[in-house]
Amino acid sequence: MNILILGSGGREHAFAWKIKQSTQCNQLFIAPGNGGTQSCGTNVDLSVTDFASIREFSINENVEMIIVGPELPLVEGIVDFFENDEQTKGIKIVGPDKNGAQLEGSKAFAKEFMAEFSIPTASYKEFTLQNIDDGRKYIETHEGPYVLKADGLAAGKGVLIIEEKEEAIESLEKMLHGQFGEASSTVVIEEFLKGIEFSVFVLTDGEGYKILPVAKDYKRIGEGDTGLNTGGMGAISPVPFVDKTMMNKVEERIVKPTIEGIKKRGMNYKGFVFIGLINVHNEPYVIEYNCRMGDPETEVVIPRVKNDLISLFDSLFNGTIDETKIDFKQETASTIMLVSGGYPESYEKLKTITGIDELKDVIVFHAGTKIENEQLLTNGGRVIALTAFGENHQEAVNLSRSAAEKIQFERKYYRTDIGFDL
Ligand code: AMP
Ligand code: GLY
């Protein structure tokens, strides 16, 4: 099968690395890819939201399956675009249609979906400029901290957690007046939940499903979970505090009703549901849905999957996902993300990266890298994810950490405490 992966991060390199091991993969393309994906297949210079060019490329190269890494093409309707075209409707796209992608694309949609299907989540209200006074009143009559969420996609920056009433009201006003553009023309204010977060990934064809290994992501830039939010600074899988009892609760109360909801709403959903969860006194609540895999969670989840990834994806299109047995490595996987100094704010690019060739015992997943004149250079905030296995999370993280020390580039930064809080 000829396969196209859309995206350019560590997540897409992890998919490419795994797909390259599949006997079913004929040609592998990654658009636009990065300095690492080009060792697994062919990088193609296409934007992930340029559907017309992706269509033309797919027809010309006989692409039979497209794996969509990031959310944007899904929220913009790539599945619908391909479905509605005689020449491309047969192409298998791993990802939901526009309607399904709303689970990530609109917080208000997701909250309303959870309410309809009785899925445990923080209580909430939504506000627009029309009822801004109700929003002010809501804050005045509730205790903080206040969780303010821009309804639409805001590059991971649209959630504000604020202690003080006054400041929360000011932020609500700013958001509704366009702080995040169109994305914050509706704002969801929800109850603050205190607990520890983890992520569950479900592969579904809209009826049947399989749950993939659980993971924990470290979102903040600083040690001890301090400082600004990032795309993710590291991850581990499995997660010690998520035991069988917790996973049973997650499956019964959250996964099953979510899949039921997807079916009842008639979503064309053949792909990943990434459920961001919080454990509050041993009860799971949904923080958010994403319609794709996580990054860097993919860099620990996919290496633990023993199955052939193409066969697994194919089972979404031939109705066999329920019968498919998924096998996981029992060891713990960890990943540490090396980032450019300054990230998640401004940072420099095009720094020479050295030391990769000497690494043993880790899988190197490139994120923001590129190769120019045979030289590996930084090309983004998150640069490289270093994945390792161990008998437990400490053993795995120690391997990721010693690899992190050995790679060099100017203003390299990484968190040394990934996995050590557990
Ligand atoms: P989201 O984009 O919805 O995942 O929110 C980003 C981050 O904000 C989450 O990873 C949580 O750390 C935090 N967060 C979101 N909603 C809540 C909530 N209701 N209570 C506490 N923290 C939250
Ligand atoms: N690591 C979190 C995300 O991919 O959304």
Coordinates of N, CA and C in Angstrom, one line a residue, residues 106-112 114 121-129 131-152 158-176 183-193 286-287:
S106 N -14.3 22.5 18.8 CA -15.1 23.4 19.5 C -15.4 22.8 21.0
K107 N -14.9 23.6 21.9 CA -15.0 23.2 23.3 C -16.5 23.1 23.7
A108 N -17.3 24.1 23.2 CA -18.7 24.1 23.5 C -19.4 22.9 22.9
F109 N -19.0 22.5 21.7 CA -19.6 21.3 21.1 C -19.3 20.0 22.0
A110 N -18.0 20.0 22.4 CA -17.6 18.8 23.2 C -18.3 18.7 24.5
K111 N -18.5 19.9 25.2 CA -19.2 19.9 26.5 C -20.6 19.5 26.3
E112 N -21.3 20.0 25.2 CA -22.7 19.6 25.0 C -22.8 18.1 24.6
M114 N -20.8 15.8 25.8 CA -20.6 15.0 27.0 C -21.9 15.1 27.9
T121 N -17.6 15.2 33.4 CA -16.7 16.3 33.0 C -17.0 17.5 34.0
A122 N -16.2 18.5 34.0 CA -16.5 19.7 34.8 C -17.8 20.3 34.4
S123 N -18.5 20.9 35.3 CA -19.7 21.6 35.0 C -19.3 22.9 34.3
Y124 N -20.2 23.5 33.5 CA -19.7 24.6 32.6 C -20.9 25.4 32.2
K125 N -20.6 26.6 31.6 CA -21.5 27.5 30.9 C -20.8 28.1 29.8
E126 N -21.5 28.4 28.7 CA -20.8 29.1 27.6 C -21.4 30.5 27.4
F127 N -20.5 31.4 27.0 CA -20.8 32.8 26.8 C -20.3 33.4 25.5
T128 N -21.1 34.4 25.0 CA -20.7 35.1 23.8 C -20.8 36.6 24.2
L129 N -20.5 37.5 23.3 CA -20.7 38.9 23.6 C -22.2 39.2 23.9
N131 N -24.3 37.6 25.7 CA -24.6 37.4 27.1 C -23.4 37.6 28.0
I132 N -22.6 38.5 27.7 CA -21.4 38.8 28.5 C -21.7 39.2 29.9
D133 N -22.9 39.8 30.1 CA -23.3 40.1 31.5 C -23.5 38.9 32.3
D134 N -24.1 37.9 31.7 CA -24.3 36.6 32.4 C -23.0 36.0 32.8
G135 N -22.0 36.2 31.9 CA -20.7 35.7 32.1 C -20.1 36.3 33.3
R136 N -20.2 37.7 33.4 CA -19.7 38.4 34.6 C -20.3 37.9 35.8
K137 N -21.6 37.7 35.8 CA -22.4 37.3 36.9 C -22.0 35.9 37.4
Y138 N -21.8 35.1 36.3 CA -21.4 33.7 36.6 C -20.1 33.7 37.5
I139 N -19.1 34.5 37.0 CA -17.9 34.6 37.8 C -18.1 35.1 39.2
E140 N -18.9 36.2 39.2 CA -19.1 36.8 40.5 C -19.8 35.9 41.6
T141 N -20.6 35.0 41.0 CA -21.4 34.1 42.0 C -20.7 32.8 42.2
H142 N -19.5 32.5 41.5 CA -18.8 31.3 41.7 C -17.5 31.5 42.4
E143 N -17.0 30.5 43.1 CA -15.6 30.6 43.6 C -14.6 30.2 42.6
G144 N -13.4 30.8 42.7 CA -12.3 30.5 41.8 C -11.6 29.2 42.2
P145 N -10.6 28.7 41.6 CA -10.1 29.2 40.3 C -11.1 29.1 39.2
Y146 N -10.9 30.0 38.2 CA -11.8 30.0 37.1 C -11.1 29.4 35.9
V147 N -11.7 28.5 35.2 CA -11.2 28.0 33.9 C -11.9 28.5 32.7
L148 N -11.2 29.4 32.0 CA -11.8 30.0 30.8 C -11.2 29.4 29.5
K149 N -12.1 28.9 28.7 CA -11.6 28.2 27.5 C -12.1 28.9 26.2
A150 N -11.2 29.3 25.3 CA -11.7 29.7 24.0 C -12.3 28.5 23.3
D151 N -13.5 28.7 22.7 CA -14.2 27.6 22.1 C -13.4 26.9 21.0
G152 N -12.8 27.7 20.1 CA -12.1 27.1 19.0 C -10.7 26.8 19.2
G158 N -5.4 28.6 24.3 CA -6.8 29.1 24.6 C -7.4 28.8 25.9
V159 N -6.6 28.2 26.8 CA -7.2 27.9 28.2 C -6.5 28.7 29.2
L160 N -7.3 29.5 30.0 CA -6.7 30.3 31.0 C -7.2 29.8 32.4
I161 N -6.3 29.7 33.4 CA -6.8 29.3 34.7 C -6.4 30.5 35.6
I162 N -7.5 31.1 36.2 CA -7.3 32.3 36.9 C -7.8 32.2 38.3
E163 N -7.1 32.7 39.3 CA -7.5 32.6 40.7 C -8.5 33.7 41.1
E164 N -8.2 35.0 40.7 CA -9.0 36.1 41.2 C -10.2 36.4 40.3
K165 N -11.3 36.8 41.0 CA -12.5 37.2 40.3 C -12.4 38.3 39.3
E166 N -11.7 39.4 39.8 CA -11.6 40.6 38.9 C -10.8 40.3 37.6
E167 N -9.7 39.5 37.8 CA -8.9 39.2 36.7 C -9.6 38.2 35.7
A168 N -10.5 37.4 36.3 CA -11.2 36.4 35.5 C -12.2 37.2 34.6
I169 N -12.9 38.2 35.2 CA -13.9 39.0 34.5 C -13.2 39.8 33.4
E170 N -12.0 40.3 33.7 CA -11.2 41.0 32.7 C -10.8 40.1 31.5
S171 N -10.4 38.9 31.9 CA -10.0 38.0 30.8 C -11.1 37.5 30.0
L172 N -12.3 37.3 30.6 CA -13.5 37.0 29.8 C -13.8 38.1 28.8
E173 N -13.7 39.3 29.2 CA -14.0 40.4 28.3 C -13.0 40.4 27.2
K174 N -11.7 40.3 27.5 CA -10.7 40.3 26.5 C -10.9 39.2 25.5
M175 N -11.2 38.0 26.0 CA -11.4 36.8 25.1 C -12.6 37.1 24.2
L176 N -13.7 37.5 24.7 CA -14.9 37.7 23.9 C -14.7 38.9 22.9
A183 N -11.7 32.3 17.4 CA -11.7 31.1 18.4 C -12.3 31.4 19.7
S184 N -12.1 32.7 20.2 CA -12.7 33.1 21.5 C -13.9 33.9 21.4
S185 N -14.6 33.8 20.3 CA -15.9 34.6 20.2 C -17.0 33.9 21.0
T186 N -16.7 32.6 21.3 CA -17.5 31.9 22.4 C -16.5 31.4 23.4
V187 N -16.8 31.6 24.7 CA -15.9 31.2 25.8 C -16.7 30.2 26.7
V188 N -16.0 29.1 27.0 CA -16.6 28.2 28.0 C -16.0 28.4 29.3
I189 N -16.8 28.6 30.4 CA -16.2 28.8 31.7 C -16.6 27.5 32.4
E190 N -15.6 26.8 33.0 CA -15.9 25.6 33.7 C -15.3 25.5 35.1
E191 N -15.9 24.6 35.8 CA -15.5 24.2 37.2 C -14.0 23.8 37.2
F192 N -13.3 24.2 38.1 CA -11.9 23.8 38.2 C -11.8 22.4 38.9
L193 N -11.1 21.5 38.2 CA -11.0 20.2 38.8 C -9.5 20.0 39.3
V286 N -13.4 13.9 32.1 CA -12.8 14.4 30.8 C -12.5 15.8 30.9
I287 N -11.2 16.2 30.6 CA -10.8 17.6 30.5 C -11.0 18.0 29.0

